[in-house]
Short mmCIF file of C-alpha atoms in Angstrom, two decimals:
data_model
loop_
_atom_site.label_atom_id
_atom_site.label_comp_id
_atom_site.label_asym_id
_atom_site.label_seq_id
_atom_site.Cartn_x
_atom_site.Cartn_y
_atom_site.Cartn_z
CA MET A 28 16.91 45.75 -2.67
CA LYS A 29 13.96 44.71 -4.80
CA THR A 30 13.75 41.02 -5.68
CA ARG A 31 12.35 39.92 -9.02
CA LYS A 32 10.93 36.52 -9.75
CA VAL A 33 11.13 34.97 -13.18
CA LEU A 34 8.65 32.27 -14.07
CA LEU A 35 10.35 29.68 -16.22
CA GLY A 36 8.17 27.63 -18.52
CA LEU A 37 10.22 24.72 -19.82
CA ALA A 38 8.93 22.57 -22.64
CA SER A 39 11.27 19.68 -23.26
CA SER A 40 10.94 17.46 -26.30
CA PHE A 41 12.53 14.02 -25.86
CA PHE A 42 12.09 12.04 -29.02
CA LEU A 43 12.66 8.67 -27.41
CA VAL A 44 9.95 8.38 -24.81
CA ALA A 45 9.29 4.91 -23.46
CA ASN A 46 6.02 3.26 -24.35
CA LEU A 47 4.68 1.41 -21.30
CA ASN A 48 3.31 -1.34 -23.51
CA ALA A 49 6.45 -1.69 -25.61
CA ALA A 50 9.07 -4.41 -25.44
CA ASP A 51 12.84 -4.44 -25.81
CA LEU A 52 14.20 -6.87 -28.38
CA CYS A 53 17.92 -7.60 -28.64
CA VAL A 54 20.26 -8.51 -31.47
CA ASN A 55 23.71 -10.09 -31.24
CA GLU A 56 25.87 -11.87 -33.79
CA SER A 57 25.36 -15.33 -32.29
CA GLY A 58 21.64 -15.04 -31.59
CA SER A 59 22.26 -16.23 -28.04
CA GLY A 60 20.48 -15.29 -24.83
CA GLY A 61 17.10 -14.88 -26.47
CA CYS A 62 18.44 -12.36 -28.98
CA TYR A 63 17.99 -12.38 -32.75
CA PRO A 64 21.03 -13.02 -34.98
CA THR A 65 20.09 -10.32 -37.50
CA ILE A 66 18.49 -6.90 -37.33
CA THR A 67 16.00 -7.96 -40.00
CA ALA A 68 14.77 -10.83 -37.83
CA ALA A 69 14.26 -8.47 -34.90
CA ILE A 70 12.35 -5.98 -37.05
CA ASN A 71 10.09 -8.77 -38.32
CA ALA A 72 9.34 -9.85 -34.76
CA ALA A 73 8.82 -6.34 -33.38
CA SER A 74 5.53 -4.60 -32.69
CA ASP A 75 4.80 -0.90 -32.91
CA GLY A 76 6.57 0.97 -30.11
CA ASP A 77 9.29 -1.63 -29.51
CA ARG A 78 12.99 -0.88 -29.13
CA ILE A 79 15.62 -3.01 -30.83
CA LEU A 80 18.88 -3.00 -28.88
CA ILE A 81 21.77 -4.00 -31.14
CA GLN A 82 24.94 -5.45 -29.66
CA PRO A 83 27.97 -4.16 -31.60
CA LYS A 84 29.88 -7.02 -33.24
CA SER A 85 33.36 -7.96 -32.12
CA GLY A 86 36.06 -5.76 -33.60
CA GLY A 87 33.52 -3.35 -35.06
CA ALA A 88 32.38 -5.82 -37.75
CA SER A 89 29.23 -5.02 -39.73
CA TYR A 90 25.76 -6.44 -39.79
CA ALA A 91 25.55 -6.83 -43.58
CA GLU A 92 21.89 -6.52 -44.51
CA ASN A 93 19.41 -4.17 -46.14
CA LEU A 94 16.64 -3.09 -43.77
CA THR A 95 13.01 -2.26 -44.52
CA ILE A 96 11.16 -0.57 -41.65
CA THR A 97 7.36 -0.71 -41.68
CA LYS A 98 6.65 -0.19 -37.96
CA SER A 99 7.06 2.39 -35.22
CA ILE A 100 10.36 1.22 -33.75
CA GLN A 101 13.69 2.44 -32.41
CA LEU A 102 17.05 1.04 -33.48
CA LEU A 103 19.90 1.77 -31.09
CA SER A 104 23.11 0.44 -29.64
CA ASN A 105 23.04 -1.88 -26.66
CA VAL A 106 26.36 -0.46 -25.45
CA GLU A 107 26.52 3.12 -24.21
CA GLY A 108 29.03 5.16 -26.22
CA THR A 109 29.64 2.44 -28.84
CA MET A 110 28.03 2.46 -32.28
CA TRP A 111 26.48 -0.57 -33.89
CA VAL A 112 27.84 -1.05 -37.40
CA MET A 113 26.00 -2.12 -40.53
CA THR A 114 26.57 -2.27 -44.26
CA GLY A 115 23.45 -1.82 -46.36
CA ASN A 116 20.54 0.45 -47.11
CA ILE A 117 17.67 1.39 -44.80
CA SER A 118 14.29 1.93 -46.46
CA ILE A 119 11.52 3.45 -44.35
CA THR A 120 7.86 2.96 -45.26
CA PRO A 121 5.93 5.97 -43.91
CA ALA A 122 2.48 5.72 -42.35
CA ILE A 123 0.16 8.03 -40.43
CA SER A 124 1.61 8.78 -36.97
CA ARG A 125 4.40 6.22 -37.43
CA LYS A 126 7.52 7.06 -35.36
CA ILE A 127 10.92 5.70 -36.28
CA SER A 128 14.21 6.52 -34.58
CA ILE A 129 17.71 5.39 -35.58
CA LEU A 130 20.49 6.16 -33.11
CA HIS A 131 24.20 5.48 -32.71
CA MET A 132 24.58 3.64 -36.02
CA LYS A 133 27.68 3.55 -38.22
CA ASN A 134 26.93 2.59 -41.81
CA THR A 135 29.99 1.76 -43.90
CA THR A 136 28.17 1.80 -47.26
CA GLY A 137 24.48 2.55 -47.50
CA TYR A 138 21.78 5.18 -47.39
CA ILE A 139 18.65 5.98 -45.37
CA SER A 140 15.56 6.87 -47.38
CA ALA A 141 11.77 7.08 -47.23
CA SER A 142 10.16 4.88 -49.85
CA ALA A 143 7.09 7.04 -50.52
CA ASN A 144 5.00 9.96 -49.30
CA SER A 145 3.19 9.31 -46.05
CA PRO A 146 -0.62 9.09 -46.32
CA VAL A 147 -2.70 12.16 -45.52
CA GLY A 148 -3.01 12.59 -41.76
CA ALA A 149 -0.73 13.07 -38.78
CA ARG A 150 2.86 13.23 -39.94
CA CYS A 151 5.16 10.25 -39.87
CA GLU A 152 8.09 11.16 -37.60
CA ILE A 153 11.60 10.04 -38.50
CA ASN A 154 14.56 10.78 -36.22
CA ILE A 155 18.12 10.13 -37.40
CA MET A 156 20.50 11.07 -34.61
CA ASN A 157 24.13 10.54 -33.70
CA CYS A 158 24.78 8.27 -36.68
CA GLU A 159 27.75 8.07 -39.02
CA LEU A 160 27.41 7.31 -42.73
CA LEU A 161 30.77 6.74 -44.37
CA ASN A 162 29.43 6.57 -47.90
CA GLY A 163 25.73 7.32 -48.09
CA TYR A 164 22.99 9.90 -47.74
CA ILE A 165 19.80 10.65 -45.80
CA ASP A 166 16.93 11.30 -48.21
CA LEU A 167 13.59 11.97 -46.54
CA ASN A 168 12.28 14.15 -49.34
CA LYS A 169 8.64 13.04 -49.06
CA ASP A 170 5.34 14.65 -48.07
CA TYR A 171 3.75 14.33 -44.60
CA LEU A 172 7.06 13.47 -42.92
CA SER A 173 8.49 15.21 -39.87
CA SER A 174 12.22 14.61 -40.21
CA ASN A 175 14.72 15.41 -37.48
CA VAL A 176 18.33 14.91 -38.56
CA ALA A 177 20.72 15.85 -35.77
CA SER A 178 24.32 15.26 -34.69
CA ASN A 179 25.22 12.96 -37.57
CA ILE A 180 28.42 12.60 -39.58
CA LEU A 181 28.15 12.06 -43.34
CA SER A 182 31.57 11.53 -44.86
CA ASP A 183 30.33 11.69 -48.45
CA GLY A 184 26.62 12.39 -48.85
CA TYR A 185 23.74 14.79 -48.42
CA VAL A 186 20.55 15.37 -46.39
CA ALA A 187 17.18 16.08 -48.04
CA ILE A 188 13.85 16.78 -46.30
CA ARG A 189 10.59 18.67 -46.77
CA TYR A 190 9.62 19.35 -43.15
CA GLY A 191 11.58 19.14 -39.91
CA ASN A 192 15.02 20.20 -38.70
CA ILE A 193 18.63 19.66 -39.76
CA ILE A 194 20.82 20.50 -36.79
CA GLY A 195 24.46 20.03 -35.81
CA ASN A 196 25.55 17.65 -38.57
CA SER A 197 28.95 17.29 -40.22
CA ILE A 198 28.36 16.78 -43.94
CA ASN A 199 31.11 16.33 -46.51
CA ALA A 200 31.10 15.59 -50.22
CA THR A 201 34.09 14.60 -52.30
CA ALA A 202 33.02 12.86 -55.52
CA VAL A 203 33.07 14.52 -58.94
CA GLY A 204 29.83 14.95 -60.86
CA SER A 205 27.10 17.33 -61.94
CA THR A 206 23.99 15.49 -60.78
CA TYR A 207 23.25 14.32 -57.30
CA ASN A 208 19.71 14.21 -56.05
CA ALA A 209 16.17 13.87 -57.42
CA GLY A 210 17.29 14.50 -60.98
CA THR A 211 18.29 18.07 -60.21
CA TYR A 212 21.25 19.81 -61.78
CA TYR A 213 22.33 21.27 -58.45
CA LYS A 214 24.72 19.31 -56.30
CA SER A 215 24.07 20.32 -52.71
CA LEU A 216 24.76 19.01 -49.25
CA ILE A 217 21.47 20.09 -47.64
CA TYR A 218 18.20 20.20 -49.61
CA VAL A 219 14.78 21.37 -48.45
CA TYR A 220 11.84 21.11 -50.86
CA SER A 221 8.18 22.16 -50.50
CA ASP A 222 5.86 19.95 -48.51
CA VAL A 223 2.30 19.44 -49.72
CA VAL A 224 1.03 20.81 -46.37
CA PRO A 225 1.91 24.49 -45.81
CA THR A 226 2.22 25.60 -42.19
CA ASN A 227 3.36 28.67 -40.30
CA ASP A 228 6.18 26.66 -38.74
CA THR A 229 9.84 27.58 -39.09
CA LEU A 230 12.27 24.89 -40.22
CA ASN A 231 15.70 25.10 -38.60
CA ILE A 232 18.92 24.49 -40.49
CA VAL A 233 21.33 25.30 -37.70
CA GLY A 234 24.87 24.46 -36.66
CA ASN A 235 25.91 22.29 -39.60
CA LYS A 236 29.50 21.97 -40.82
CA MET A 237 29.84 21.33 -44.54
CA SER A 238 32.75 20.88 -46.92
CA ALA A 239 32.89 20.06 -50.62
CA THR A 240 35.67 19.25 -53.05
CA GLY A 241 35.64 18.17 -56.67
CA TYR A 242 32.15 19.22 -57.78
CA TYR A 243 31.32 20.99 -61.02
CA TYR A 244 28.44 22.83 -59.38
CA ALA A 245 27.70 22.87 -55.67
CA ASN A 246 25.60 24.54 -53.02
CA PHE A 247 26.01 23.93 -49.34
CA ILE A 248 22.36 24.68 -48.56
CA TYR A 249 19.65 24.62 -51.23
CA TRP A 250 16.28 25.91 -49.97
CA ALA A 251 13.48 25.40 -52.50
CA SER A 252 10.42 25.39 -50.25
CA GLY A 253 7.44 27.72 -50.22
CA SER A 254 5.52 25.81 -47.55
CA GLN A 255 7.34 26.91 -44.36
CA PHE A 256 9.56 29.71 -43.05
CA PHE A 257 13.28 29.10 -42.67
CA ASN A 258 15.90 29.79 -40.05
CA ILE A 259 19.33 29.19 -41.57
CA SER A 260 21.86 30.09 -38.94
CA ASN A 261 25.34 29.29 -37.62
CA ASN A 262 26.29 26.98 -40.46
CA TYR A 263 29.85 26.68 -41.77
CA GLY A 264 30.54 25.85 -45.41
CA PHE A 265 34.03 25.46 -46.88
CA GLN A 266 34.94 24.56 -50.45
CA ASN A 267 38.45 24.36 -51.81
CA TYR A 268 38.24 23.24 -55.40
CA ASN A 269 38.74 24.98 -58.73
CA SER A 270 36.19 24.92 -61.51
CA ASN A 271 34.83 27.13 -64.26
CA TYR A 272 31.26 26.67 -63.01
CA GLN A 273 29.07 28.73 -60.70
CA HIS A 274 28.85 27.87 -57.00
CA SER A 275 26.69 29.09 -54.13
CA GLY A 276 26.98 28.79 -50.38
CA ILE A 277 23.35 29.33 -49.34
CA SER A 278 20.95 29.27 -52.29
CA ILE A 279 17.38 30.43 -51.57
CA ASN A 280 15.11 29.31 -54.41
CA GLY A 281 11.73 29.72 -52.74
CA ALA A 282 9.95 31.34 -49.81
CA LYS A 283 6.59 31.17 -48.10
CA ASN A 284 4.17 33.79 -49.42
CA SER A 285 3.28 35.22 -46.02
CA ALA A 286 4.22 38.34 -44.07
CA ILE A 287 3.42 37.02 -40.59
CA ALA A 288 7.07 36.10 -39.97
CA SER A 289 10.43 36.76 -41.53
CA ASN A 290 12.96 34.28 -42.84
CA LYS A 291 16.47 34.25 -41.36
CA VAL A 292 19.95 33.86 -42.80
CA ILE A 293 21.97 34.77 -39.72
CA ASN A 294 25.50 34.13 -38.42
CA ASN A 295 26.65 31.77 -41.15
CA THR A 296 30.22 31.45 -42.43
CA MET A 297 30.56 30.64 -46.13
CA TYR A 298 34.14 30.32 -47.37
CA SER A 299 35.48 29.46 -50.81
CA THR A 300 39.12 29.31 -51.88
CA THR A 301 38.19 28.91 -55.54
CA THR A 302 40.80 30.71 -57.63
CA TYR A 303 39.91 29.56 -61.14
CA SER A 304 37.37 31.28 -63.41
CA SER A 305 34.33 30.18 -61.44
CA THR A 306 31.97 32.50 -59.58
CA PHE A 307 31.01 31.92 -55.95
CA TYR A 308 27.90 33.48 -54.42
CA PRO A 309 28.07 32.97 -50.64
CA VAL A 310 24.38 33.95 -50.31
CA GLU A 311 22.24 33.77 -53.44
CA ILE A 312 18.54 34.65 -53.32
CA LEU A 313 16.50 33.54 -56.33
CA VAL A 314 13.06 34.33 -54.92
CA ASN A 315 10.71 35.76 -57.55
CA SER A 316 6.99 36.60 -57.58
CA VAL A 317 6.58 36.04 -53.84
CA PRO A 318 5.22 39.44 -52.76
CA ASN A 319 4.63 38.72 -49.06
CA CYS A 320 7.95 37.50 -47.74
CA SER A 321 10.99 39.07 -46.14
CA ILE A 322 14.48 37.75 -45.50
CA ASP A 323 16.87 38.97 -42.81
CA VAL A 324 20.50 38.52 -43.87
CA LEU A 325 22.51 39.50 -40.79
CA ASN A 326 25.86 38.84 -39.12
CA ASN A 327 27.21 36.55 -41.83
CA LEU A 328 30.91 36.07 -42.59
CA LEU A 329 31.36 35.64 -46.35
CA LEU A 330 34.87 34.90 -47.57
CA THR A 331 36.10 34.34 -51.12
CA SER A 332 39.40 34.38 -52.97
CA GLY A 333 40.16 35.10 -56.61
CA GLY A 334 37.66 35.86 -59.35
CA THR A 335 34.76 38.31 -59.19
CA HIS A 336 32.10 37.60 -56.62
CA GLN A 337 28.78 39.00 -55.45
CA ALA A 338 28.69 38.15 -51.77
CA ILE A 339 24.92 38.57 -51.36
CA ARG A 340 22.97 38.33 -54.58
CA ASN A 341 19.30 39.20 -54.98
CA TYR A 342 19.07 37.82 -58.51
CA TYR A 343 15.58 38.98 -59.50
CA GLY A 344 15.63 42.05 -57.31
CA SER A 345 12.11 41.35 -56.07
CA ALA A 346 12.84 39.84 -52.63
CA VAL A 347 12.55 42.16 -49.62
CA ILE A 348 15.90 41.77 -47.87
CA SER A 349 17.24 43.32 -44.67
CA CYS A 350 21.01 43.19 -45.05
CA SER A 351 23.11 44.33 -42.09
CA TYR A 352 26.42 43.67 -40.31
CA ASN A 353 27.73 41.17 -42.82
CA PHE A 354 31.50 40.88 -43.13
CA ILE A 355 32.81 40.38 -46.64
CA ASN A 356 36.37 40.21 -47.95
CA ASN A 357 37.93 40.41 -51.41
CA SER A 358 35.96 43.61 -52.21
CA SER A 359 32.93 41.51 -53.09
CA THR A 360 29.70 43.37 -53.66
CA LEU A 361 25.97 43.29 -53.03
CA TYR A 362 23.70 42.74 -56.03
CA ASN A 363 20.23 44.31 -56.14
CA ILE A 364 20.51 45.07 -52.42
CA VAL A 365 20.84 48.49 -50.81
CA ASP A 366 23.74 48.72 -48.36
CA ASP A 367 22.53 50.28 -45.11
CA GLY A 368 26.07 51.30 -44.17
CA THR A 369 26.65 48.54 -41.59
CA ASN A 370 28.20 45.94 -43.91
CA THR A 371 31.98 45.58 -44.17
CA PHE A 372 33.33 44.90 -47.67
CA SER A 373 37.06 44.51 -47.02
CA SER A 374 37.12 42.41 -43.88
CA ASN A 375 40.51 41.30 -42.54
CA THR A 376 38.97 38.14 -41.08
CA THR A 377 40.66 34.81 -41.63
CA VAL A 378 39.40 31.53 -40.21
CA ASN A 379 40.63 28.09 -39.27
CA THR A 380 39.46 26.17 -42.34
CA THR A 381 38.69 23.02 -40.31
CA THR A 382 36.58 24.62 -37.60
CA GLY A 383 35.48 27.90 -39.20
CA LYS A 384 36.52 29.81 -36.08
CA PRO A 385 37.84 33.36 -36.76
CA ASN A 386 41.51 33.89 -36.00
CA VAL A 387 42.61 36.36 -33.33
CA GLY A 388 42.51 39.95 -34.56
CA SER A 389 39.65 39.42 -37.01
CA ASP A 390 37.34 42.42 -37.33
CA ALA A 391 34.30 40.10 -37.39
CA ILE A 392 34.91 39.35 -33.69
CA ASN A 393 32.44 41.56 -31.77
CA GLY A 394 31.57 43.12 -35.10
CA GLY A 395 28.02 41.88 -35.63
CA TYR A 396 24.68 43.43 -34.82
CA PRO A 397 25.28 45.30 -31.51
CA ASP A 398 21.76 44.88 -30.13
CA PHE A 399 21.80 42.68 -27.01
CA THR A 400 19.32 40.25 -28.55
CA TYR A 401 22.14 39.02 -30.80
CA TYR A 402 24.81 38.82 -28.09
CA ASP A 403 27.16 35.87 -27.92
CA ILE A 404 26.69 33.36 -25.11
CA ASP A 405 29.51 35.06 -23.16
CA LEU A 406 27.37 38.25 -23.27
CA THR A 407 29.71 40.12 -25.62
CA ILE A 408 28.66 41.73 -28.90
CA ASN A 409 27.82 39.28 -31.66
CA ASP A 410 30.73 37.75 -33.58
CA ALA A 411 29.79 37.75 -37.25
CA GLY A 412 29.88 34.22 -38.63
CA CYS A 413 29.05 30.75 -37.37
CA TYR A 414 30.46 31.24 -33.84
CA GLY A 415 28.29 34.25 -33.06
CA GLY A 416 25.04 34.48 -31.13
CA SER A 417 23.26 31.90 -29.01
CA PHE A 418 23.48 29.13 -31.67
CA THR A 419 27.28 29.18 -31.84
CA LEU A 420 28.91 26.06 -33.29
CA ASP A 421 30.44 25.47 -29.86
CA ASN A 422 26.98 24.20 -28.86
CA PHE A 423 27.05 21.33 -31.36
CA TYR A 424 30.65 20.11 -31.59
CA PRO A 425 32.38 17.84 -31.06
CA ILE A 426 29.82 15.14 -31.87
CA ASN A 427 30.69 12.81 -29.02
CA GLY A 428 28.20 9.97 -29.27
CA SER A 429 26.55 10.55 -25.90
CA ALA A 430 23.04 11.57 -24.92
CA ARG A 431 22.57 15.29 -25.36
CA VAL A 432 20.25 18.24 -25.61
CA TYR A 433 21.04 19.20 -29.18
CA PHE A 434 18.84 22.28 -29.65
CA VAL A 435 17.38 24.90 -27.33
CA ASN A 436 14.93 27.46 -28.68
CA ALA A 437 14.20 30.46 -26.46
CA PRO A 438 12.92 33.99 -27.10
CA ARG A 439 15.62 36.65 -27.48
CA THR A 440 13.72 39.10 -25.31
CA ILE A 441 11.13 38.87 -22.56
CA LEU A 442 9.14 41.47 -20.66
CA GLN A 443 9.78 41.69 -16.93
CA SER A 444 6.28 40.42 -16.21
CA GLY A 445 6.34 37.81 -18.96
CA THR A 446 6.95 34.07 -18.96
CA LEU A 447 10.15 32.65 -20.41
CA LYS A 448 9.24 29.66 -22.56
CA ILE A 449 12.07 27.39 -23.64
CA ARG A 450 11.82 24.35 -25.87
CA ALA A 451 14.67 21.84 -25.66
CA ASN A 452 15.17 18.93 -28.06
CA SER A 453 17.24 15.95 -27.02
CA PHE A 454 17.97 12.30 -27.63
CA ASP A 455 18.93 9.42 -25.36
CA ARG A 456 18.50 5.67 -25.03
#
């Protein structure tokens, strides 16, 4: 028997790395034991690199204060597995190479935002992880930021960035209205806009669960960036409201003008139960006059009910789109896209509306791209939709409040003599 050795190169990215010169400051409601009585007082006393350990108040009561962060600091709970609770807004002032991390926070009413673009230079890094916002949003839509938003719960809000990753979040929206963010007409749960600095990096929007009710016009994911490539995969979007307006699941309104890599819309489940006179486009591509870009639209599960729908819509007809192994119900069609014969237009698939998981007997199970590079983690053929492939939603849920590796990026194939390079992103105290 011949033995083969595999060289494993492991690159692990831990956002919260201790600074040997940093100090730990503590906060508790009484200000006893050398602690500060308010978070604001601790922030004022902190130096760059310090951690602020916040003792949760008795009975889950809130620290009621608005915070302004102008230093490289970490805010986190002093009790493992228990969130610290606040009521108020958090405003972050970016600066070159500034690093700010907010962990294990529950905010009853308030938002997190960046106050301005960061100055030209090394990006300001902002990490929002394992937090819960009951009535607020995360808006980091500024230049020169590197924003990592992972494993958060937003009960009624949105996430907006220009550069970084949005991974494994539960985002819901329930209010009625036709305007939401940055003066735009679109009401979306995830926004990505162009950054002033173009790169050849790929931004990941992976493993997010989204639901919306009561909006006149809504997108789950609104990509409007031409500065980076995108990987939009294994997201679940569910909307169950009636309206006479147009809605989209994944709306692509821009793309990087470069042919060195392709953009991905893979293994997403977009589901609408709209039955009124509205139109729902599960995947809408509005890219125009971008000659050097391509978009792979593969293994998606696109479900609609009532009305007339175009499941995958290439509005201008100018985007180069590879469209394969998508499962579509309700006899929805492709628009300005050539069917390669692998797409299913009358799928029998039904899903659990809460989880997005296909029910037993669904033809999307083991129905995706049969190449082994897209196999599920149990080494069966890809399940079309958000539970298929290596980024299955099972990797990200439930959001349990503990330390975790929340994203692993590895090549789909490797030569026998090659080196397997894996990058893992995690957070911890």
